[in-house]
């Protein structure tokens, strides 16, 4: 059964749907003591995972249970924020009805940011701190996203990944979650917001904390996309997120008082990691040639909490970290981790950031509303399917221009001997182009 499921997941092109894009069949090939379903969805305004668990509880539970059996886990923790009481009740009822208990159990999470960071999730649920520069498997855990669990279930039924669930939120008339074919023009998704023109708006690809501001709206939906947050260009969050590393250095050096707030609230620091953004500020501001001191910047999980919440002066610790990471990459220097499990800081429980407080600080409270999953089907005339939206090597096309393909047909396979995943056509139609790591297909 283990081998069969792993093959099915691989053949279906399942990758991490929460944004990381790591090929799921590789995760399921490991052996772990615990498997965790990450349904925290801790980024403000995003609404995909919580709705999927309410609408498709059986499929997600069964897919998660199968994944847990595949890795040989002794326990499967389905993790969701405690504030979603209705969804928790549904999940617990269906777990019993499906005879998935006691192997699968619901684990409520505090409503804090970043509860969905996989290393924070592992510590919250198991009390184990993932080693610096390590992965959950180092402490006997495998983590998958709730949409990924749904895709695992579908893969077990022979269905490949051809659709994506995306939340469209922000300063818009129509906040909504949609299901679209992979390869759909992003502009088609954005127009579900009720806006016709985006001249006065900026779009964040993903959540408002970690997502970058898009410089080009002409792209296409890949298997990693999770949401789009649309805000006026003059919104304070957009101004902050479009600051460059060079601009940030001038701002940082003029006002940083080394107060340590960026470090004291850093979630990875609080589980024992040696990441201290206030030191990154010091090193960058004064041009210190401290290679060992710089290398801790590589432990940053890029949650952006230091930059968008913690700093009382509104400075840019995360961009200082980014500058040091860039310098280290150019010098081919990597952090030398001990490999030992670190001890969490004693004051961690008092330094977690409530989601509502974070949302208010971002200036997004007005837009923190439901984004219901709509039944309207998005049917673009043509799709442009990325063959490199996963971690690893791009898929190798198995079709040519002019070929007619069916929905669900494999159109690209993983490169031999390399990390990757296959891709499938999301519509029936004719291949009209293969370039720039995309396969374009016209419907009909």
GROMACS .gro file of C-alpha atoms in nm:
model
  444
    1UNK     CA    1   0.000   0.000   0.000
    2UNK     CA    2   0.285   0.239   0.091
    3UNK     CA    3   0.460   0.198  -0.243
    4UNK     CA    4   0.133   0.213  -0.433
    5UNK     CA    5   0.025   0.541  -0.269
    6UNK     CA    6   0.366   0.699  -0.320
    7UNK     CA    7   0.355   0.605  -0.689
    8UNK     CA    8   0.002   0.741  -0.721
    9UNK     CA    9   0.100   1.069  -0.554
   10UNK     CA   10   0.407   1.097  -0.776
   11UNK     CA   11   0.214   1.019  -1.094
   12UNK     CA   12  -0.054   1.274  -0.999
   13UNK     CA   13   0.202   1.554  -0.965
   14UNK     CA   14   0.112   1.635  -0.604
   15UNK     CA   15   0.333   1.902  -0.449
   16UNK     CA   16   0.307   2.114  -0.136
   17UNK     CA   17  -0.003   2.325  -0.196
   18UNK     CA   18   0.062   2.564   0.091
   19UNK     CA   19   0.321   2.761  -0.103
   20UNK     CA   20   0.644   2.562  -0.068
   21UNK     CA   21   0.588   2.330  -0.364
   22UNK     CA   22   0.804   2.042  -0.240
   23UNK     CA   23   0.718   1.716  -0.424
   24UNK     CA   24   0.491   1.524  -0.187
   25UNK     CA   25   0.596   1.174  -0.296
   26UNK     CA   26   0.941   1.246  -0.152
   27UNK     CA   27   0.794   1.337   0.186
   28UNK     CA   28   0.584   1.022   0.189
   29UNK     CA   29   0.891   0.811   0.116
   30UNK     CA   30   1.032   0.902   0.458
   31UNK     CA   31   0.966   0.729   0.790
   32UNK     CA   32   0.835   0.946   1.073
   33UNK     CA   33   0.688   0.911   1.419
   34UNK     CA   34   0.428   1.183   1.367
   35UNK     CA   35   0.253   1.338   1.070
   36UNK     CA   36   0.096   1.682   1.102
   37UNK     CA   37  -0.165   1.839   0.878
   38UNK     CA   38  -0.099   2.212   0.860
   39UNK     CA   39  -0.438   2.378   0.845
   40UNK     CA   40  -0.331   2.684   1.043
   41UNK     CA   41  -0.346   2.923   0.745
   42UNK     CA   42  -0.193   3.188   0.968
   43UNK     CA   43  -0.154   3.459   0.703
   44UNK     CA   44  -0.423   3.728   0.749
   45UNK     CA   45  -0.709   3.736   0.494
   46UNK     CA   46  -0.645   3.395   0.333
   47UNK     CA   47  -0.938   3.153   0.355
   48UNK     CA   48  -0.859   2.841   0.148
   49UNK     CA   49  -0.766   2.575   0.404
   50UNK     CA   50  -1.039   2.646   0.656
   51UNK     CA   51  -1.304   2.619   0.384
   52UNK     CA   52  -1.162   2.304   0.230
   53UNK     CA   53  -1.169   2.130   0.568
   54UNK     CA   54  -1.534   2.228   0.607
   55UNK     CA   55  -1.643   2.136   0.253
   56UNK     CA   56  -1.424   1.828   0.193
   57UNK     CA   57  -1.366   1.684   0.540
   58UNK     CA   58  -1.389   1.317   0.438
   59UNK     CA   59  -1.147   1.349   0.148
   60UNK     CA   60  -0.894   1.545   0.355
   61UNK     CA   61  -0.916   1.307   0.652
   62UNK     CA   62  -0.878   1.000   0.432
   63UNK     CA   63  -0.593   1.154   0.232
   64UNK     CA   64  -0.418   1.256   0.554
   65UNK     CA   65  -0.474   0.913   0.709
   66UNK     CA   66  -0.324   0.746   0.401
   67UNK     CA   67  -0.024   0.978   0.414
   68UNK     CA   68   0.025   0.896   0.782
   69UNK     CA   69   0.019   0.523   0.714
   70UNK     CA   70   0.266   0.570   0.427
   71UNK     CA   71   0.529   0.730   0.654
   72UNK     CA   72   0.464   0.478   0.933
   73UNK     CA   73   0.346   0.741   1.179
   74UNK     CA   74   0.208   0.633   1.515
   75UNK     CA   75  -0.010   0.944   1.534
   76UNK     CA   76  -0.163   1.189   1.286
   77UNK     CA   77  -0.239   1.539   1.414
   78UNK     CA   78  -0.487   1.743   1.212
   79UNK     CA   79  -0.399   2.099   1.313
   80UNK     CA   80  -0.639   2.391   1.281
   81UNK     CA   81  -0.681   2.714   1.477
   82UNK     CA   82  -0.908   2.683   1.778
   83UNK     CA   83  -1.117   2.980   1.658
   84UNK     CA   84  -1.265   2.764   1.381
   85UNK     CA   85  -1.504   2.585   1.615
   86UNK     CA   86  -1.754   2.482   1.348
   87UNK     CA   87  -1.485   2.323   1.131
   88UNK     CA   88  -1.332   2.145   1.430
   89UNK     CA   89  -1.671   1.994   1.518
   90UNK     CA   90  -1.719   1.874   1.160
   91UNK     CA   91  -1.372   1.720   1.147
   92UNK     CA   92  -1.409   1.540   1.478
   93UNK     CA   93  -1.748   1.402   1.378
   94UNK     CA   94  -1.618   1.277   1.043
   95UNK     CA   95  -1.301   1.128   1.197
   96UNK     CA   96  -1.523   0.910   1.416
   97UNK     CA   97  -1.759   0.826   1.130
   98UNK     CA   98  -1.468   0.721   0.909
   99UNK     CA   99  -1.312   0.510   1.187
  100UNK     CA  100  -0.996   0.718   1.159
  101UNK     CA  101  -0.975   0.764   1.536
  102UNK     CA  102  -0.758   0.735   1.744
  103UNK     CA  103  -0.488   0.745   1.476
  104UNK     CA  104  -0.613   1.081   1.346
  105UNK     CA  105  -0.706   1.348   1.595
  106UNK     CA  106  -0.780   1.720   1.572
  107UNK     CA  107  -0.530   1.946   1.748
  108UNK     CA  108  -0.653   2.304   1.802
  109UNK     CA  109  -0.389   2.574   1.762
  110UNK     CA  110  -0.367   2.919   1.921
  111UNK     CA  111  -0.465   3.208   1.695
  112UNK     CA  112  -0.117   3.352   1.663
  113UNK     CA  113   0.128   3.432   1.384
  114UNK     CA  114   0.308   3.235   1.245
  115UNK     CA  115   0.127   2.927   1.376
  116UNK     CA  116   0.157   2.775   1.029
  117UNK     CA  117   0.536   2.793   1.004
  118UNK     CA  118   0.610   2.422   0.994
  119UNK     CA  119   0.882   2.438   1.259
  120UNK     CA  120   0.660   2.642   1.491
  121UNK     CA  121   0.379   2.395   1.425
  122UNK     CA  122   0.602   2.100   1.515
  123UNK     CA  123   0.704   2.265   1.843
  124UNK     CA  124   0.347   2.364   1.931
  125UNK     CA  125   0.211   2.013   1.876
  126UNK     CA  126   0.499   1.788   1.983
  127UNK     CA  127   0.721   2.008   2.200
  128UNK     CA  128   1.017   1.927   1.976
  129UNK     CA  129   1.241   2.200   1.832
  130UNK     CA  130   1.365   2.131   1.481
  131UNK     CA  131   1.747   2.174   1.471
  132UNK     CA  132   1.885   2.490   1.315
  133UNK     CA  133   1.888   2.469   0.934
  134UNK     CA  134   1.699   2.141   0.970
  135UNK     CA  135   1.359   2.005   0.868
  136UNK     CA  136   1.075   1.848   1.071
  137UNK     CA  137   1.193   1.501   0.974
  138UNK     CA  138   1.500   1.562   1.194
  139UNK     CA  139   1.268   1.531   1.496
  140UNK     CA  140   1.051   1.252   1.357
  141UNK     CA  141   0.780   1.462   1.193
  142UNK     CA  142   0.636   1.508   0.845
  143UNK     CA  143   0.413   1.809   0.772
  144UNK     CA  144   0.166   1.842   0.484
  145UNK     CA  145  -0.090   2.108   0.398
  146UNK     CA  146  -0.467   2.047   0.405
  147UNK     CA  147  -0.506   2.107   0.030
  148UNK     CA  148  -0.216   1.869  -0.023
  149UNK     CA  149  -0.407   1.605   0.176
  150UNK     CA  150  -0.706   1.661  -0.053
  151UNK     CA  151  -0.479   1.613  -0.354
  152UNK     CA  152  -0.337   1.292  -0.201
  153UNK     CA  153  -0.690   1.156  -0.170
  154UNK     CA  154  -0.762   1.249  -0.532
  155UNK     CA  155  -0.433   1.088  -0.640
  156UNK     CA  156  -0.539   0.764  -0.472
  157UNK     CA  157  -0.842   0.773  -0.705
  158UNK     CA  158  -0.625   0.831  -1.010
  159UNK     CA  159  -0.693   1.205  -1.034
  160UNK     CA  160  -0.394   1.435  -1.104
  161UNK     CA  161  -0.355   1.792  -0.978
  162UNK     CA  162  -0.519   2.014  -1.239
  163UNK     CA  163  -0.703   2.270  -1.024
  164UNK     CA  164  -0.608   2.522  -0.756
  165UNK     CA  165  -0.802   2.695  -0.480
  166UNK     CA  166  -0.719   3.064  -0.439
  167UNK     CA  167  -0.846   3.341  -0.212
  168UNK     CA  168  -0.884   3.690  -0.358
  169UNK     CA  169  -0.898   3.943  -0.075
  170UNK     CA  170  -0.815   4.299   0.025
  171UNK     CA  171  -0.959   4.641  -0.059
  172UNK     CA  172  -1.204   4.506  -0.316
  173UNK     CA  173  -1.581   4.482  -0.369
  174UNK     CA  174  -1.593   4.101  -0.382
  175UNK     CA  175  -1.380   3.892  -0.144
  176UNK     CA  176  -1.395   3.538  -0.271
  177UNK     CA  177  -1.224   3.200  -0.290
  178UNK     CA  178  -1.222   3.034  -0.631
  179UNK     CA  179  -1.128   2.700  -0.785
  180UNK     CA  180  -0.948   2.750  -1.114
  181UNK     CA  181  -0.762   2.532  -1.365
  182UNK     CA  182  -0.385   2.536  -1.324
  183UNK     CA  183  -0.249   2.774  -1.587
  184UNK     CA  184  -0.539   3.020  -1.568
  185UNK     CA  185  -0.430   3.380  -1.639
  186UNK     CA  186  -0.380   3.555  -1.306
  187UNK     CA  187  -0.573   3.853  -1.438
  188UNK     CA  188  -0.881   3.630  -1.481
  189UNK     CA  189  -0.856   3.542  -1.113
  190UNK     CA  190  -0.800   3.901  -1.003
  191UNK     CA  191  -1.110   4.015  -1.189
  192UNK     CA  192  -1.319   3.791  -0.963
  193UNK     CA  193  -1.261   4.072  -0.712
  194UNK     CA  194  -1.513   4.293  -0.891
  195UNK     CA  195  -1.244   4.533  -1.014
  196UNK     CA  196  -1.198   4.597  -1.385
  197UNK     CA  197  -0.889   4.815  -1.366
  198UNK     CA  198  -0.585   4.766  -1.144
  199UNK     CA  199  -0.405   5.089  -1.232
  200UNK     CA  200  -0.444   5.223  -0.879
  201UNK     CA  201  -0.386   4.888  -0.706
  202UNK     CA  202  -0.097   4.666  -0.611
  203UNK     CA  203  -0.128   4.288  -0.579
  204UNK     CA  204   0.048   4.073  -0.321
  205UNK     CA  205   0.118   3.719  -0.438
  206UNK     CA  206   0.024   3.514  -0.132
  207UNK     CA  207  -0.039   3.639   0.217
  208UNK     CA  208   0.022   3.998   0.331
  209UNK     CA  209   0.313   3.897   0.555
  210UNK     CA  210   0.532   3.679   0.333
  211UNK     CA  211   0.395   3.743  -0.014
  212UNK     CA  212   0.585   3.975  -0.251
  213UNK     CA  213   0.423   4.263  -0.437
  214UNK     CA  214   0.379   4.154  -0.798
  215UNK     CA  215   0.552   4.359  -1.066
  216UNK     CA  216   0.371   4.184  -1.353
  217UNK     CA  217   0.008   4.073  -1.354
  218UNK     CA  218   0.033   3.885  -1.683
  219UNK     CA  219   0.141   3.556  -1.527
  220UNK     CA  220  -0.051   3.231  -1.480
  221UNK     CA  221  -0.169   3.026  -1.184
  222UNK     CA  222   0.066   2.750  -1.071
  223UNK     CA  223   0.020   2.467  -0.823
  224UNK     CA  224   0.176   2.674  -0.543
  225UNK     CA  225  -0.048   2.979  -0.559
  226UNK     CA  226  -0.260   3.033  -0.248
  227UNK     CA  227  -0.406   3.381  -0.267
  228UNK     CA  228  -0.389   3.735  -0.400
  229UNK     CA  229  -0.428   4.037  -0.173
  230UNK     CA  230  -0.528   4.354  -0.359
  231UNK     CA  231  -0.463   4.692  -0.195
  232UNK     CA  232  -0.440   5.054  -0.307
  233UNK     CA  233  -0.085   5.145  -0.411
  234UNK     CA  234  -0.065   5.406  -0.134
  235UNK     CA  235  -0.152   5.157   0.143
  236UNK     CA  236   0.115   5.155   0.412
  237UNK     CA  237   0.175   4.782   0.369
  238UNK     CA  238   0.247   4.822  -0.002
  239UNK     CA  239   0.486   5.109   0.066
  240UNK     CA  240   0.668   4.899   0.326
  241UNK     CA  241   0.689   4.588   0.108
  242UNK     CA  242   0.826   4.779  -0.192
  243UNK     CA  243   1.122   4.921   0.000
  244UNK     CA  244   1.450   4.802  -0.150
  245UNK     CA  245   1.744   4.661   0.045
  246UNK     CA  246   1.948   4.972  -0.039
  247UNK     CA  247   1.672   5.206   0.080
  248UNK     CA  248   1.627   4.998   0.396
  249UNK     CA  249   1.996   5.030   0.487
  250UNK     CA  250   1.975   5.410   0.490
  251UNK     CA  251   1.659   5.398   0.699
  252UNK     CA  252   1.797   5.138   0.940
  253UNK     CA  253   2.127   5.313   1.008
  254UNK     CA  254   1.950   5.640   1.084
  255UNK     CA  255   1.723   5.508   1.358
  256UNK     CA  256   1.805   5.157   1.486
  257UNK     CA  257   1.861   5.175   1.864
  258UNK     CA  258   1.940   4.804   1.904
  259UNK     CA  259   1.635   4.755   2.125
  260UNK     CA  260   1.617   4.380   2.041
  261UNK     CA  261   1.240   4.373   1.988
  262UNK     CA  262   1.289   4.216   1.643
  263UNK     CA  263   1.484   3.934   1.805
  264UNK     CA  264   1.274   3.897   2.118
  265UNK     CA  265   0.960   3.834   1.911
  266UNK     CA  266   1.126   3.624   1.639
  267UNK     CA  267   0.942   3.288   1.631
  268UNK     CA  268   1.249   3.086   1.533
  269UNK     CA  269   1.460   3.255   1.803
  270UNK     CA  270   1.192   3.166   2.057
  271UNK     CA  271   1.216   2.794   1.975
  272UNK     CA  272   1.588   2.812   2.039
  273UNK     CA  273   1.744   2.901   1.707
  274UNK     CA  274   2.044   3.132   1.689
  275UNK     CA  275   1.876   3.387   1.464
  276UNK     CA  276   1.897   3.744   1.595
  277UNK     CA  277   1.779   4.011   1.350
  278UNK     CA  278   1.897   4.297   1.571
  279UNK     CA  279   2.252   4.171   1.509
  280UNK     CA  280   2.184   4.166   1.134
  281UNK     CA  281   2.088   4.531   1.165
  282UNK     CA  282   2.411   4.607   1.351
  283UNK     CA  283   2.633   4.419   1.105
  284UNK     CA  284   2.470   4.573   0.798
  285UNK     CA  285   2.452   4.926   0.938
  286UNK     CA  286   2.818   4.942   1.031
  287UNK     CA  287   2.966   4.717   0.763
  288UNK     CA  288   3.109   4.471   1.014
  289UNK     CA  289   3.310   4.190   0.856
  290UNK     CA  290   3.178   3.918   1.087
  291UNK     CA  291   3.124   3.607   0.876
  292UNK     CA  292   3.009   3.395   1.172
  293UNK     CA  293   2.775   3.669   1.287
  294UNK     CA  294   2.634   3.713   0.936
  295UNK     CA  295   2.562   3.343   0.889
  296UNK     CA  296   2.280   3.337   1.144
  297UNK     CA  297   2.075   3.533   0.888
  298UNK     CA  298   2.040   3.207   0.693
  299UNK     CA  299   1.820   3.074   0.975
  300UNK     CA  300   1.554   3.338   0.903
  301UNK     CA  301   1.219   3.183   0.802
  302UNK     CA  302   1.118   3.511   0.631
  303UNK     CA  303   0.791   3.535   0.825
  304UNK     CA  304   0.840   3.916   0.821
  305UNK     CA  305   0.718   3.954   1.178
  306UNK     CA  306   1.027   4.156   1.273
  307UNK     CA  307   0.972   4.401   0.988
  308UNK     CA  308   0.594   4.437   0.979
  309UNK     CA  309   0.511   4.410   1.349
  310UNK     CA  310   0.794   4.394   1.603
  311UNK     CA  311   1.009   4.699   1.532
  312UNK     CA  312   0.870   4.999   1.725
  313UNK     CA  313   1.040   5.237   1.481
  314UNK     CA  314   0.906   5.070   1.166
  315UNK     CA  315   1.253   4.974   1.042
  316UNK     CA  316   1.359   4.684   0.818
  317UNK     CA  317   1.526   4.396   1.008
  318UNK     CA  318   1.414   4.137   0.755
  319UNK     CA  319   1.569   4.330   0.467
  320UNK     CA  320   1.891   4.354   0.670
  321UNK     CA  321   1.877   3.975   0.698
  322UNK     CA  322   1.815   3.952   0.325
  323UNK     CA  323   2.123   4.165   0.256
  324UNK     CA  324   2.342   3.938   0.467
  325UNK     CA  325   2.195   3.625   0.306
  326UNK     CA  326   2.276   3.771  -0.036
  327UNK     CA  327   2.635   3.845   0.069
  328UNK     CA  328   2.681   3.495   0.210
  329UNK     CA  329   2.538   3.334  -0.104
  330UNK     CA  330   2.785   3.530  -0.317
  331UNK     CA  331   3.068   3.400  -0.097
  332UNK     CA  332   2.925   3.045  -0.093
  333UNK     CA  333   2.915   3.046   0.288
  334UNK     CA  334   2.656   2.843   0.477
  335UNK     CA  335   2.556   2.838   0.843
  336UNK     CA  336   2.728   2.555   1.027
  337UNK     CA  337   2.457   2.400   1.243
  338UNK     CA  338   2.532   2.166   1.533
  339UNK     CA  339   2.248   1.932   1.440
  340UNK     CA  340   2.132   1.922   1.803
  341UNK     CA  341   1.776   1.990   1.907
  342UNK     CA  342   1.774   2.341   2.059
  343UNK     CA  343   1.593   2.435   2.379
  344UNK     CA  344   1.306   2.679   2.344
  345UNK     CA  345   1.336   3.012   2.528
  346UNK     CA  346   1.155   3.016   2.860
  347UNK     CA  347   0.953   3.328   2.778
  348UNK     CA  348   0.821   3.198   2.445
  349UNK     CA  349   0.461   3.155   2.559
  350UNK     CA  350   0.443   3.525   2.653
  351UNK     CA  351   0.579   3.655   2.324
  352UNK     CA  352   0.343   3.509   2.067
  353UNK     CA  353   0.163   3.759   1.844
  354UNK     CA  354  -0.221   3.737   1.825
  355UNK     CA  355  -0.352   3.735   1.469
  356UNK     CA  356  -0.606   4.012   1.528
  357UNK     CA  357  -0.340   4.240   1.668
  358UNK     CA  358  -0.116   4.167   1.370
  359UNK     CA  359  -0.399   4.231   1.123
  360UNK     CA  360  -0.468   4.565   1.289
  361UNK     CA  361  -0.100   4.663   1.277
  362UNK     CA  362  -0.097   4.587   0.904
  363UNK     CA  363  -0.396   4.813   0.848
  364UNK     CA  364  -0.607   4.524   0.723
  365UNK     CA  365  -0.879   4.490   0.988
  366UNK     CA  366  -1.139   4.648   0.758
  367UNK     CA  367  -1.075   4.376   0.500
  368UNK     CA  368  -1.062   4.081   0.742
  369UNK     CA  369  -1.390   3.931   0.623
  370UNK     CA  370  -1.521   3.606   0.479
  371UNK     CA  371  -1.414   3.509   0.128
  372UNK     CA  372  -1.663   3.228   0.050
  373UNK     CA  373  -1.577   2.958  -0.200
  374UNK     CA  374  -1.791   3.030  -0.504
  375UNK     CA  375  -1.940   2.768  -0.729
  376UNK     CA  376  -1.886   2.967  -1.049
  377UNK     CA  377  -1.638   2.778  -1.266
  378UNK     CA  378  -1.354   2.975  -1.420
  379UNK     CA  379  -1.313   2.847  -1.775
  380UNK     CA  380  -1.033   3.037  -1.954
  381UNK     CA  381  -1.005   3.007  -2.330
  382UNK     CA  382  -0.641   2.916  -2.290
  383UNK     CA  383  -0.411   2.811  -2.008
  384UNK     CA  384  -0.035   2.843  -1.970
  385UNK     CA  385   0.083   2.571  -1.734
  386UNK     CA  386   0.413   2.621  -1.547
  387UNK     CA  387   0.645   2.321  -1.556
  388UNK     CA  388   0.869   2.461  -1.282
  389UNK     CA  389   0.627   2.554  -1.002
  390UNK     CA  390   0.766   2.282  -0.776
  391UNK     CA  391   1.094   2.254  -0.588
  392UNK     CA  392   1.355   2.083  -0.806
  393UNK     CA  393   1.415   2.057  -1.179
  394UNK     CA  394   1.145   2.167  -1.426
  395UNK     CA  395   0.934   1.892  -1.578
  396UNK     CA  396   1.032   1.775  -1.926
  397UNK     CA  397   0.751   1.831  -2.180
  398UNK     CA  398   0.611   1.514  -2.339
  399UNK     CA  399   0.392   1.696  -2.591
  400UNK     CA  400   0.462   1.911  -2.895
  401UNK     CA  401   0.299   2.216  -3.047
  402UNK     CA  402  -0.011   2.106  -3.236
  403UNK     CA  403  -0.083   1.803  -3.018
  404UNK     CA  404  -0.436   1.762  -2.888
  405UNK     CA  405  -0.453   1.682  -2.516
  406UNK     CA  406  -0.725   1.579  -2.274
  407UNK     CA  407  -0.790   1.728  -1.931
  408UNK     CA  408  -0.577   1.537  -1.681
  409UNK     CA  409  -0.331   1.409  -1.941
  410UNK     CA  410   0.035   1.409  -1.837
  411UNK     CA  411   0.217   1.671  -2.046
  412UNK     CA  412   0.549   1.684  -1.860
  413UNK     CA  413   0.750   1.429  -1.660
  414UNK     CA  414   1.010   1.469  -1.388
  415UNK     CA  415   1.370   1.472  -1.510
  416UNK     CA  416   1.542   1.135  -1.468
  417UNK     CA  417   1.724   1.108  -1.136
  418UNK     CA  418   1.632   1.461  -1.025
  419UNK     CA  419   1.391   1.604  -0.770
  420UNK     CA  420   1.073   1.709  -0.944
  421UNK     CA  421   0.712   1.631  -1.029
  422UNK     CA  422   0.506   1.572  -1.344
  423UNK     CA  423   0.250   1.822  -1.473
  424UNK     CA  424  -0.087   1.763  -1.634
  425UNK     CA  425  -0.315   1.949  -1.868
  426UNK     CA  426  -0.596   2.126  -1.683
  427UNK     CA  427  -0.820   2.152  -1.991
  428UNK     CA  428  -0.885   1.964  -2.314
  429UNK     CA  429  -0.741   2.144  -2.612
  430UNK     CA  430  -0.448   2.198  -2.845
  431UNK     CA  431  -0.090   2.275  -2.746
  432UNK     CA  432  -0.008   2.616  -2.893
  433UNK     CA  433   0.330   2.689  -2.736
  434UNK     CA  434   0.615   2.549  -2.526
  435UNK     CA  435   0.855   2.814  -2.400
  436UNK     CA  436   0.983   2.990  -2.088
  437UNK     CA  437   0.905   2.683  -1.874
  438UNK     CA  438   0.535   2.694  -1.969
  439UNK     CA  439   0.309   2.481  -2.187
  440UNK     CA  440   0.027   2.683  -2.346
  441UNK     CA  441  -0.297   2.506  -2.439
  442UNK     CA  442  -0.600   2.650  -2.619
  443UNK     CA  443  -0.936   2.505  -2.521
  444UNK     CA  444  -1.129   2.291  -2.769
   0.00000   0.00000   0.00000
